[in-house]
């Protein structure tokens, strides 16, 4: 029968809007052993995962499989749910803090699975990773499920949304999960349209008191560094890019997390402005520095899968050529049209790099999980020029080593290594080495950098790994790249 009531009344009775997280869980059909997912766009400010798991535990569910796009220090409460059997499996791109230390010591019943951002998106899309229910925090939403991570329009009185910016990783979960639940603390009048998640991908909407702290988006690995060593490395990396042959009008750029990597944009701005060089697009985690270049006309388009600070999140709402892209468009390894395959230059950080240019971004020098695979192997394989930046030493711990502790990005995808003590070019890229030498950049070998580090700090002792495999690192195509074993009680000192 045709609905005769005004829409304002129908909106208040939206069949998707439920009164609590518990009610949404009941209606979603959650059962023991299911796979549930979350996103990490609030980074250290995320409040959704812990809220939801507490409710799930209270309702008596067990054997849950968590597939979050990443896990941070803020998710330490997950450990109690592992210890009580509520959670028995984890998939993510990264893990840090107390939770990571416990997993490294063997706390999880089954090996944790680490996928890159592109690998995760591809696995969800092709059914290799099946999500039963996605719990997705949104800065704003309407009663029918249209949701976004940023907003610039009029707001109801007394309402202040918690902005996180692009929901690029969450969009994939929303599209492919059997059930999608949006959690928001800012319910707007219908239609809340624009960038974000479509109502057609949403089953339930819950209004909660809080979903995240926007101020903590830039905490941890995405904080801007003032460390003179990081800035020295960043300036050297900018010089490498400028003379590499891939710095031209219309080039494209991405910088990853880590102080030196993020700082590269500042120094590239100097040479872009001086030479009137403009980029066609900047990709990936967008920063305030990239927004500045965009608004000054030096970057034509921002292709945004996640935001590393609040200024970037606000820019997404106000700048018409700042676009939100999902994880598949960003880095699906099977899609030749994904943005990483059109990328000219990517600058990436590392915990360790070895003589063959292999990179570890996951485990510290003590063998403990303390990082994230993220988009590292995705962008390294897709970009025309991959520049990895790292200090030669962290404290007394060498970062250039004979063999990385954990293989995350194969050396065949790394072109240049920039440290505070020298620059090395992969022998497979002699044309890049020749260009840099013509520009007066002094080059060395990765093996020489390793020897220099060991001459200062000594050769690291072998780590006391046990026999139990506590994590698997998968390549973007889903094949096993490496395993991480349980670390013993006697750990070497770590400068990470």
CSV table of C-alpha atoms in Angstrom, one decimal:
chain,number,residue,atom,x,y,z
A,1,UNK,CA,0.0,0.0,0.0
A,2,UNK,CA,1.3,3.5,-0.9
A,3,UNK,CA,2.8,5.4,2.0
A,4,UNK,CA,0.6,8.5,2.6
A,5,UNK,CA,2.6,10.1,5.4
A,6,UNK,CA,5.0,13.1,4.8
A,7,UNK,CA,8.6,12.1,4.3
A,8,UNK,CA,9.7,13.9,7.6
A,9,UNK,CA,7.6,11.4,9.4
A,10,UNK,CA,8.8,8.4,7.3
A,11,UNK,CA,12.4,9.5,8.0
A,12,UNK,CA,11.8,9.2,11.7
A,13,UNK,CA,10.6,5.7,11.2
A,14,UNK,CA,13.4,4.5,9.0
A,15,UNK,CA,13.5,0.7,9.1
A,16,UNK,CA,17.4,0.9,9.2
A,17,UNK,CA,17.7,3.2,12.2
A,18,UNK,CA,18.0,1.1,15.4
A,19,UNK,CA,18.3,2.2,19.0
A,20,UNK,CA,21.6,0.6,20.1
A,21,UNK,CA,24.6,-1.4,19.0
A,22,UNK,CA,23.1,-4.5,20.7
A,23,UNK,CA,19.9,-4.1,18.6
A,24,UNK,CA,21.9,-3.8,15.4
A,25,UNK,CA,23.8,-6.9,16.3
A,26,UNK,CA,20.6,-8.9,16.9
A,27,UNK,CA,19.1,-7.7,13.6
A,28,UNK,CA,22.3,-8.5,11.7
A,29,UNK,CA,22.1,-12.1,12.6
A,30,UNK,CA,25.6,-12.3,14.2
A,31,UNK,CA,26.6,-15.8,15.2
A,32,UNK,CA,29.6,-17.4,16.9
A,33,UNK,CA,32.6,-17.8,14.6
A,34,UNK,CA,31.6,-15.1,12.1
A,35,UNK,CA,34.1,-12.6,10.6
A,36,UNK,CA,33.4,-9.0,11.5
A,37,UNK,CA,35.3,-6.0,10.1
A,38,UNK,CA,36.2,-2.4,11.1
A,39,UNK,CA,38.2,0.5,9.6
A,40,UNK,CA,41.1,2.5,11.0
A,41,UNK,CA,40.4,6.0,9.5
A,42,UNK,CA,40.3,7.4,13.1
A,43,UNK,CA,43.7,5.8,13.7
A,44,UNK,CA,44.6,6.3,17.4
A,45,UNK,CA,41.3,8.0,18.0
A,46,UNK,CA,39.1,5.1,17.0
A,47,UNK,CA,36.4,4.2,19.5
A,48,UNK,CA,34.2,1.9,17.4
A,49,UNK,CA,36.0,-1.4,17.6
A,50,UNK,CA,36.3,-1.4,21.4
A,51,UNK,CA,32.7,-0.4,21.8
A,52,UNK,CA,31.4,-3.1,19.5
A,53,UNK,CA,33.6,-5.9,21.0
A,54,UNK,CA,32.5,-5.0,24.5
A,55,UNK,CA,28.8,-5.4,23.4
A,56,UNK,CA,29.5,-8.6,21.6
A,57,UNK,CA,31.3,-10.0,24.6
A,58,UNK,CA,28.4,-8.9,26.9
A,59,UNK,CA,26.0,-10.7,24.6
A,60,UNK,CA,27.9,-14.0,25.0
A,61,UNK,CA,29.3,-14.4,21.5
A,62,UNK,CA,32.6,-16.3,21.0
A,63,UNK,CA,35.2,-17.3,18.4
A,64,UNK,CA,34.9,-14.1,16.5
A,65,UNK,CA,37.2,-13.4,13.6
A,66,UNK,CA,38.3,-9.7,13.4
A,67,UNK,CA,39.2,-8.3,10.0
A,68,UNK,CA,40.2,-4.6,10.6
A,69,UNK,CA,41.9,-2.5,8.0
A,70,UNK,CA,44.5,-1.8,10.7
A,71,UNK,CA,45.0,-2.1,14.5
A,72,UNK,CA,46.7,0.5,16.8
A,73,UNK,CA,47.6,1.1,20.4
A,74,UNK,CA,44.1,2.2,21.1
A,75,UNK,CA,42.9,-1.3,20.5
A,76,UNK,CA,44.7,-2.8,23.4
A,77,UNK,CA,41.3,-3.8,25.0
A,78,UNK,CA,41.1,-6.5,22.3
A,79,UNK,CA,43.6,-8.5,24.3
A,80,UNK,CA,41.0,-9.3,27.1
A,81,UNK,CA,38.6,-10.6,24.4
A,82,UNK,CA,41.3,-12.8,23.1
A,83,UNK,CA,42.1,-14.1,26.6
A,84,UNK,CA,38.4,-15.0,27.2
A,85,UNK,CA,37.8,-16.6,23.8
A,86,UNK,CA,35.5,-14.0,22.4
A,87,UNK,CA,38.1,-13.3,19.7
A,88,UNK,CA,40.2,-16.1,18.2
A,89,UNK,CA,41.5,-14.7,14.9
A,90,UNK,CA,42.8,-11.4,13.6
A,91,UNK,CA,43.4,-10.0,10.1
A,92,UNK,CA,44.8,-6.6,9.5
A,93,UNK,CA,47.4,-4.5,7.7
A,94,UNK,CA,49.2,-3.6,11.0
A,95,UNK,CA,49.3,-3.9,14.8
A,96,UNK,CA,51.0,-1.9,17.5
A,97,UNK,CA,51.3,-1.5,21.2
A,98,UNK,CA,50.3,-3.9,24.0
A,99,UNK,CA,48.1,-6.0,21.6
A,100,UNK,CA,51.0,-6.5,19.2
A,101,UNK,CA,53.4,-7.4,22.0
A,102,UNK,CA,51.0,-10.0,23.3
A,103,UNK,CA,50.5,-11.5,19.8
A,104,UNK,CA,54.3,-11.6,19.4
A,105,UNK,CA,54.4,-13.7,22.6
A,106,UNK,CA,51.9,-16.2,21.3
A,107,UNK,CA,48.6,-14.9,22.8
A,108,UNK,CA,46.5,-15.6,19.7
A,109,UNK,CA,45.3,-19.2,19.1
A,110,UNK,CA,45.9,-19.0,15.4
A,111,UNK,CA,48.5,-17.0,13.4
A,112,UNK,CA,47.5,-13.4,12.7
A,113,UNK,CA,47.2,-12.6,9.0
A,114,UNK,CA,48.7,-9.4,7.6
A,115,UNK,CA,47.6,-8.1,4.2
A,116,UNK,CA,48.5,-5.0,2.4
A,117,UNK,CA,45.7,-2.4,1.8
A,118,UNK,CA,45.4,-3.4,-1.8
A,119,UNK,CA,45.7,-7.1,-1.0
A,120,UNK,CA,42.9,-6.7,1.6
A,121,UNK,CA,40.6,-4.9,-0.8
A,122,UNK,CA,41.3,-7.5,-3.5
A,123,UNK,CA,40.7,-10.4,-1.1
A,124,UNK,CA,37.3,-8.9,0.0
A,125,UNK,CA,36.3,-8.3,-3.6
A,126,UNK,CA,37.2,-11.7,-4.9
A,127,UNK,CA,35.7,-13.6,-1.9
A,128,UNK,CA,38.9,-14.8,-0.4
A,129,UNK,CA,38.2,-12.7,2.7
A,130,UNK,CA,34.5,-13.0,3.4
A,131,UNK,CA,33.0,-10.4,5.8
A,132,UNK,CA,29.8,-11.3,7.6
A,133,UNK,CA,29.2,-8.0,9.3
A,134,UNK,CA,31.0,-4.7,8.9
A,135,UNK,CA,30.9,-2.2,11.8
A,136,UNK,CA,31.8,1.1,10.3
A,137,UNK,CA,32.1,4.5,12.1
A,138,UNK,CA,31.0,7.5,10.1
A,139,UNK,CA,31.4,11.2,11.0
A,140,UNK,CA,27.9,11.9,9.6
A,141,UNK,CA,25.1,9.7,8.3
A,142,UNK,CA,21.4,9.8,7.7
A,143,UNK,CA,18.7,7.4,8.9
A,144,UNK,CA,18.9,5.4,5.7
A,145,UNK,CA,22.6,4.8,5.7
A,146,UNK,CA,24.2,7.5,3.5
A,147,UNK,CA,27.5,8.1,5.4
A,148,UNK,CA,30.7,10.1,5.2
A,149,UNK,CA,33.9,10.9,7.1
A,150,UNK,CA,33.7,14.6,6.5
A,151,UNK,CA,31.1,17.3,6.1
A,152,UNK,CA,30.9,21.1,5.4
A,153,UNK,CA,27.2,21.8,5.4
A,154,UNK,CA,24.8,23.1,8.1
A,155,UNK,CA,24.6,21.0,11.2
A,156,UNK,CA,21.8,20.5,13.7
A,157,UNK,CA,22.2,22.7,16.8
A,158,UNK,CA,24.6,21.3,19.4
A,159,UNK,CA,26.0,18.6,17.0
A,160,UNK,CA,29.7,18.5,16.2
A,161,UNK,CA,30.8,15.6,14.0
A,162,UNK,CA,34.1,13.7,14.6
A,163,UNK,CA,35.8,14.0,11.3
A,164,UNK,CA,38.1,11.3,9.9
A,165,UNK,CA,38.1,12.2,6.2
A,166,UNK,CA,38.1,9.6,3.5
A,167,UNK,CA,36.4,6.3,4.2
A,168,UNK,CA,38.3,4.6,1.4
A,169,UNK,CA,39.0,1.3,3.1
A,170,UNK,CA,35.5,1.2,4.7
A,171,UNK,CA,33.8,1.6,1.4
A,172,UNK,CA,35.1,-1.8,0.3
A,173,UNK,CA,33.8,-3.4,3.5
A,174,UNK,CA,30.4,-1.8,3.1
A,175,UNK,CA,30.0,-3.0,-0.5
A,176,UNK,CA,30.9,-6.6,0.0
A,177,UNK,CA,29.9,-7.5,3.6
A,178,UNK,CA,26.8,-9.6,4.1
A,179,UNK,CA,25.6,-6.9,6.5
A,180,UNK,CA,26.8,-3.4,7.1
A,181,UNK,CA,26.2,-1.4,10.3
A,182,UNK,CA,27.0,2.3,10.3
A,183,UNK,CA,27.7,3.9,13.7
A,184,UNK,CA,27.6,7.7,13.9
A,185,UNK,CA,27.3,10.4,16.5
A,186,UNK,CA,25.9,12.9,14.0
A,187,UNK,CA,22.6,12.0,12.3
A,188,UNK,CA,21.8,14.4,9.5
A,189,UNK,CA,18.5,15.0,7.6
A,190,UNK,CA,18.1,12.7,4.5
A,191,UNK,CA,19.8,12.7,2.0
A,192,UNK,CA,23.3,13.0,3.4
A,193,UNK,CA,24.9,12.6,0.0
A,194,UNK,CA,28.3,13.2,-1.5
A,195,UNK,CA,31.5,11.4,-0.8
A,196,UNK,CA,31.4,8.4,1.4
A,197,UNK,CA,29.2,5.3,1.7
A,198,UNK,CA,25.9,4.9,-0.2
A,199,UNK,CA,22.7,3.9,1.6
A,200,UNK,CA,22.4,1.0,-0.9
A,201,UNK,CA,25.4,-0.7,0.9
A,202,UNK,CA,24.0,-0.2,4.4
A,203,UNK,CA,21.6,-2.4,6.4
A,204,UNK,CA,21.5,-0.7,9.8
A,205,UNK,CA,22.3,2.7,11.4
A,206,UNK,CA,23.0,3.3,15.0
A,207,UNK,CA,23.3,6.7,16.7
A,208,UNK,CA,26.0,6.5,19.5
A,209,UNK,CA,27.5,9.0,21.8
A,210,UNK,CA,31.0,8.9,20.3
A,211,UNK,CA,32.8,7.2,17.4
A,212,UNK,CA,36.3,8.7,17.6
A,213,UNK,CA,38.7,11.5,18.5
A,214,UNK,CA,39.6,13.5,15.4
A,215,UNK,CA,42.6,15.0,17.1
A,216,UNK,CA,44.3,11.6,17.2
A,217,UNK,CA,44.2,11.0,13.4
A,218,UNK,CA,47.7,12.4,13.2
A,219,UNK,CA,49.1,10.5,16.2
A,220,UNK,CA,51.9,8.0,16.0
A,221,UNK,CA,53.3,7.2,12.5
A,222,UNK,CA,51.5,10.1,10.8
A,223,UNK,CA,52.8,12.9,13.1
A,224,UNK,CA,55.0,15.5,11.4
A,225,UNK,CA,58.6,15.1,12.4
A,226,UNK,CA,60.8,18.0,13.6
A,227,UNK,CA,63.8,15.6,14.1
A,228,UNK,CA,66.8,17.1,12.2
A,229,UNK,CA,67.8,13.6,11.0
A,230,UNK,CA,64.3,13.0,9.5
A,231,UNK,CA,64.4,16.4,7.8
A,232,UNK,CA,67.9,15.7,6.4
A,233,UNK,CA,66.7,12.4,5.0
A,234,UNK,CA,63.6,14.1,3.5
A,235,UNK,CA,65.7,16.7,1.8
A,236,UNK,CA,68.0,14.1,0.3
A,237,UNK,CA,65.0,12.2,-0.9
A,238,UNK,CA,63.5,15.3,-2.5
A,239,UNK,CA,66.8,15.8,-4.4
A,240,UNK,CA,66.8,12.2,-5.6
A,241,UNK,CA,63.2,12.6,-6.9
A,242,UNK,CA,64.1,15.9,-8.6
A,243,UNK,CA,66.9,14.3,-10.6
A,244,UNK,CA,65.5,10.8,-11.1
A,245,UNK,CA,63.8,11.4,-14.4
A,246,UNK,CA,60.3,11.1,-12.9
A,247,UNK,CA,60.0,14.7,-11.8
A,248,UNK,CA,58.2,16.5,-14.6
A,249,UNK,CA,55.1,18.5,-15.3
A,250,UNK,CA,52.2,16.0,-14.8
A,251,UNK,CA,54.0,13.6,-12.5
A,252,UNK,CA,52.2,11.8,-9.7
A,253,UNK,CA,53.2,11.3,-6.1
A,254,UNK,CA,52.5,9.4,-2.9
A,255,UNK,CA,54.3,9.6,0.5
A,256,UNK,CA,53.8,7.0,3.1
A,257,UNK,CA,53.7,7.2,6.9
A,258,UNK,CA,56.8,7.9,9.0
A,259,UNK,CA,58.4,11.2,9.8
A,260,UNK,CA,61.0,11.4,7.0
A,261,UNK,CA,58.6,10.1,4.4
A,262,UNK,CA,55.9,12.7,5.2
A,263,UNK,CA,58.4,15.5,5.4
A,264,UNK,CA,59.5,14.9,1.7
A,265,UNK,CA,56.4,16.8,0.5
A,266,UNK,CA,57.7,20.0,2.2
A,267,UNK,CA,61.0,19.9,0.3
A,268,UNK,CA,59.4,18.9,-2.9
A,269,UNK,CA,57.2,22.0,-2.6
A,270,UNK,CA,60.3,24.2,-2.7
A,271,UNK,CA,61.5,22.7,-6.0
A,272,UNK,CA,58.0,22.6,-7.5
A,273,UNK,CA,57.4,26.2,-6.8
A,274,UNK,CA,60.9,27.2,-7.9
A,275,UNK,CA,60.6,25.3,-11.2
A,276,UNK,CA,56.9,25.7,-11.8
A,277,UNK,CA,56.5,21.9,-11.8
A,278,UNK,CA,53.0,20.7,-11.3
A,279,UNK,CA,51.7,17.2,-10.3
A,280,UNK,CA,48.7,15.6,-12.0
A,281,UNK,CA,47.7,14.0,-8.8
A,282,UNK,CA,48.8,13.0,-5.3
A,283,UNK,CA,47.7,9.7,-4.0
A,284,UNK,CA,47.1,7.7,-0.8
A,285,UNK,CA,47.2,9.1,2.7
A,286,UNK,CA,46.6,12.8,2.1
A,287,UNK,CA,48.2,15.4,4.3
A,288,UNK,CA,48.0,19.2,5.0
A,289,UNK,CA,51.1,19.7,3.0
A,290,UNK,CA,49.5,18.1,0.0
A,291,UNK,CA,46.4,20.2,0.5
A,292,UNK,CA,48.5,23.3,0.5
A,293,UNK,CA,50.1,22.4,-2.8
A,294,UNK,CA,46.7,21.5,-4.2
A,295,UNK,CA,45.2,24.9,-3.2
A,296,UNK,CA,48.2,26.7,-4.6
A,297,UNK,CA,47.7,25.0,-7.9
A,298,UNK,CA,50.8,22.7,-7.8
A,299,UNK,CA,48.8,19.4,-7.4
A,300,UNK,CA,45.9,19.2,-9.8
A,301,UNK,CA,43.9,16.4,-8.0
A,302,UNK,CA,44.1,14.7,-4.6
A,303,UNK,CA,43.1,11.0,-4.8
A,304,UNK,CA,42.3,10.2,-1.2
A,305,UNK,CA,42.0,6.7,0.3
A,306,UNK,CA,42.7,8.0,3.9
A,307,UNK,CA,43.6,11.3,5.7
A,308,UNK,CA,46.6,11.7,7.9
A,309,UNK,CA,45.4,14.9,9.6
A,310,UNK,CA,42.3,17.1,10.1
A,311,UNK,CA,43.2,19.6,7.5
A,312,UNK,CA,43.2,16.9,4.9
A,313,UNK,CA,39.8,15.7,6.2
A,314,UNK,CA,38.3,19.2,5.9
A,315,UNK,CA,39.8,19.7,2.5
A,316,UNK,CA,37.9,16.6,1.2
A,317,UNK,CA,34.6,18.4,2.0
A,318,UNK,CA,35.5,21.8,0.5
A,319,UNK,CA,37.8,21.2,-2.5
A,320,UNK,CA,35.9,19.9,-5.6
A,321,UNK,CA,39.1,18.2,-7.0
A,322,UNK,CA,39.8,16.4,-3.8
A,323,UNK,CA,38.4,12.9,-4.5
A,324,UNK,CA,37.6,10.0,-2.2
A,325,UNK,CA,38.7,6.7,-3.7
A,326,UNK,CA,38.1,3.2,-2.3
A,327,UNK,CA,40.7,0.5,-1.6
A,328,UNK,CA,40.1,-1.3,-4.9
A,329,UNK,CA,40.5,1.8,-7.0
A,330,UNK,CA,43.6,2.7,-5.0
A,331,UNK,CA,45.6,-0.5,-5.0
A,332,UNK,CA,43.9,-3.6,-6.2
A,333,UNK,CA,46.8,-5.6,-7.7
A,334,UNK,CA,44.6,-7.3,-10.3
A,335,UNK,CA,43.3,-4.1,-11.8
A,336,UNK,CA,45.6,-2.5,-14.3
A,337,UNK,CA,43.6,0.7,-13.9
A,338,UNK,CA,44.1,1.0,-10.2
A,339,UNK,CA,45.9,4.2,-9.2
A,340,UNK,CA,49.1,2.6,-8.0
A,341,UNK,CA,49.8,1.4,-11.5
A,342,UNK,CA,49.7,4.9,-12.8
A,343,UNK,CA,51.9,6.3,-10.1
A,344,UNK,CA,55.3,7.9,-10.9
A,345,UNK,CA,56.9,8.3,-7.5
A,346,UNK,CA,56.3,6.9,-4.1
A,347,UNK,CA,58.3,7.6,-0.9
A,348,UNK,CA,58.1,5.0,1.8
A,349,UNK,CA,59.6,4.5,5.2
A,350,UNK,CA,61.1,1.3,6.7
A,351,UNK,CA,62.0,-0.4,9.9
A,352,UNK,CA,64.7,-2.4,8.1
A,353,UNK,CA,66.2,-2.6,4.6
A,354,UNK,CA,68.7,-5.3,3.6
A,355,UNK,CA,71.5,-5.5,1.1
A,356,UNK,CA,69.0,-6.8,-1.5
A,357,UNK,CA,66.7,-3.8,-0.9
A,358,UNK,CA,64.1,-6.1,0.8
A,359,UNK,CA,62.0,-4.0,3.3
A,360,UNK,CA,60.6,-4.8,6.7
A,361,UNK,CA,57.9,-2.5,8.0
A,362,UNK,CA,56.2,-4.9,10.5
A,363,UNK,CA,58.6,-6.2,13.1
A,364,UNK,CA,61.1,-4.3,15.2
A,365,UNK,CA,64.7,-5.1,15.8
A,366,UNK,CA,63.6,-7.2,18.8
A,367,UNK,CA,61.3,-9.3,16.6
A,368,UNK,CA,58.1,-7.8,18.1
A,369,UNK,CA,55.3,-6.7,15.8
A,370,UNK,CA,55.2,-2.9,16.0
A,371,UNK,CA,54.2,-1.6,12.6
A,372,UNK,CA,52.0,-2.0,9.5
A,373,UNK,CA,52.4,-3.4,6.0
A,374,UNK,CA,49.8,-0.8,4.9
A,375,UNK,CA,50.1,0.1,1.3
A,376,UNK,CA,53.9,-0.4,1.2
A,377,UNK,CA,54.1,-3.4,-1.1
A,378,UNK,CA,51.2,-2.2,-3.2
A,379,UNK,CA,52.7,1.2,-4.1
A,380,UNK,CA,56.3,-0.1,-4.3
A,381,UNK,CA,55.3,-2.6,-7.0
A,382,UNK,CA,53.1,-0.2,-8.9
A,383,UNK,CA,55.2,3.0,-8.9
A,384,UNK,CA,57.7,3.8,-11.6
A,385,UNK,CA,60.1,5.0,-8.9
A,386,UNK,CA,60.1,3.7,-5.3
A,387,UNK,CA,62.2,5.6,-2.8
A,388,UNK,CA,62.6,4.1,0.6
A,389,UNK,CA,63.8,6.4,3.4
A,390,UNK,CA,65.2,5.2,6.8
A,391,UNK,CA,68.0,6.3,9.2
A,392,UNK,CA,71.1,4.2,9.1
A,393,UNK,CA,70.7,3.6,12.9
A,394,UNK,CA,67.9,3.9,15.4
A,395,UNK,CA,69.7,4.4,18.7
A,396,UNK,CA,72.4,1.7,18.5
A,397,UNK,CA,70.3,-0.6,16.2
A,398,UNK,CA,71.2,-0.8,12.5
A,399,UNK,CA,68.3,-0.2,10.1
A,400,UNK,CA,70.3,-1.4,7.1
A,401,UNK,CA,71.0,-5.1,7.7
A,402,UNK,CA,72.2,-8.2,6.0
A,403,UNK,CA,68.8,-9.8,5.9
A,404,UNK,CA,65.5,-8.2,7.1
A,405,UNK,CA,63.7,-9.8,10.1
A,406,UNK,CA,60.4,-10.0,8.2
A,407,UNK,CA,59.9,-9.6,4.5
A,408,UNK,CA,57.1,-7.2,3.7
A,409,UNK,CA,58.2,-5.6,0.3
A,410,UNK,CA,60.5,-7.5,-2.0
A,411,UNK,CA,63.7,-5.7,-3.0
A,412,UNK,CA,62.8,-6.0,-6.7
A,413,UNK,CA,60.2,-3.3,-6.2
A,414,UNK,CA,62.6,-0.9,-4.4
A,415,UNK,CA,64.6,1.5,-6.6
A,416,UNK,CA,66.4,3.9,-4.2
A,417,UNK,CA,67.4,3.7,-0.6
A,418,UNK,CA,68.0,7.1,1.1
A,419,UNK,CA,69.6,7.3,4.6
A,420,UNK,CA,71.2,10.0,6.6
A,421,UNK,CA,74.6,8.5,5.8
A,422,UNK,CA,74.2,7.8,2.1
A,423,UNK,CA,72.1,7.0,-1.0
A,424,UNK,CA,72.0,3.6,-2.7
A,425,UNK,CA,70.4,2.7,-6.0
A,426,UNK,CA,69.2,-0.8,-6.8
A,427,UNK,CA,71.5,-2.3,-9.4
A,428,UNK,CA,68.4,-3.1,-11.5
A,429,UNK,CA,68.0,0.6,-12.1
A,430,UNK,CA,71.3,1.7,-13.7
A,431,UNK,CA,69.6,4.5,-15.6
A,432,UNK,CA,68.4,6.1,-12.3
A,433,UNK,CA,71.9,5.8,-10.9
A,434,UNK,CA,73.4,7.5,-13.9
A,435,UNK,CA,70.9,10.4,-13.7
A,436,UNK,CA,71.7,11.0,-10.0
A,437,UNK,CA,75.4,10.8,-10.5
A,438,UNK,CA,75.2,13.4,-13.3
A,439,UNK,CA,73.4,15.6,-10.8
A,440,UNK,CA,76.3,15.3,-8.4
A,441,UNK,CA,74.5,13.0,-5.9
A,442,UNK,CA,77.1,10.7,-4.4
A,443,UNK,CA,76.0,7.1,-4.4
A,444,UNK,CA,77.0,4.1,-2.4
A,445,UNK,CA,76.0,0.4,-2.2
A,446,UNK,CA,73.4,-1.1,0.2
A,447,UNK,CA,76.1,-3.5,1.4
A,448,UNK,CA,78.4,-0.6,2.2
A,449,UNK,CA,75.6,1.1,4.2
A,450,UNK,CA,75.1,-2.1,6.1
A,451,UNK,CA,78.9,-2.4,6.8
A,452,UNK,CA,79.0,1.2,7.9
A,453,UNK,CA,76.1,0.6,10.3
A,454,UNK,CA,77.7,-2.5,11.8
A,455,UNK,CA,81.1,-0.7,12.1
A,456,UNK,CA,79.3,1.9,14.4
A,457,UNK,CA,76.9,-0.3,16.3
A,458,UNK,CA,78.2,-3.9,15.8
A,459,UNK,CA,76.4,-6.8,14.1
A,460,UNK,CA,73.0,-7.5,15.7
A,461,UNK,CA,72.8,-10.8,17.6
A,462,UNK,CA,70.3,-13.4,16.2
A,463,UNK,CA,66.9,-13.1,17.7
A,464,UNK,CA,65.5,-15.8,20.1
A,465,UNK,CA,62.6,-16.9,17.9
A,466,UNK,CA,60.6,-19.9,19.0
A,467,UNK,CA,59.0,-22.5,16.7
A,468,UNK,CA,55.4,-21.3,16.9
A,469,UNK,CA,54.3,-19.2,13.9
A,470,UNK,CA,52.3,-16.3,15.3
A,471,UNK,CA,51.7,-14.3,12.1
A,472,UNK,CA,51.6,-14.7,8.3
A,473,UNK,CA,52.5,-11.9,5.9
A,474,UNK,CA,50.7,-12.2,2.6
A,475,UNK,CA,51.7,-10.6,-0.7
A,476,UNK,CA,49.2,-8.4,-2.4
A,477,UNK,CA,48.1,-11.3,-4.6
A,478,UNK,CA,47.4,-13.4,-1.5
A,479,UNK,CA,50.4,-15.7,-1.6
A,480,UNK,CA,52.5,-16.3,1.5
A,481,UNK,CA,55.4,-13.8,1.6
A,482,UNK,CA,56.9,-14.6,5.1
A,483,UNK,CA,56.0,-15.9,8.6
A,484,UNK,CA,56.6,-14.3,12.0
A,485,UNK,CA,57.5,-16.7,14.8
A,486,UNK,CA,57.0,-16.3,18.5
A,487,UNK,CA,59.7,-14.3,20.2
A,488,UNK,CA,61.4,-15.7,23.3
A,489,UNK,CA,61.6,-14.0,26.7
A,490,UNK,CA,65.2,-12.7,26.2
A,491,UNK,CA,64.8,-9.9,23.7
A,492,UNK,CA,67.5,-7.8,22.3
A,493,UNK,CA,67.3,-4.0,22.9
A,494,UNK,CA,65.2,-2.1,20.4
A,495,UNK,CA,65.5,1.5,19.2
A,496,UNK,CA,62.2,1.4,17.4
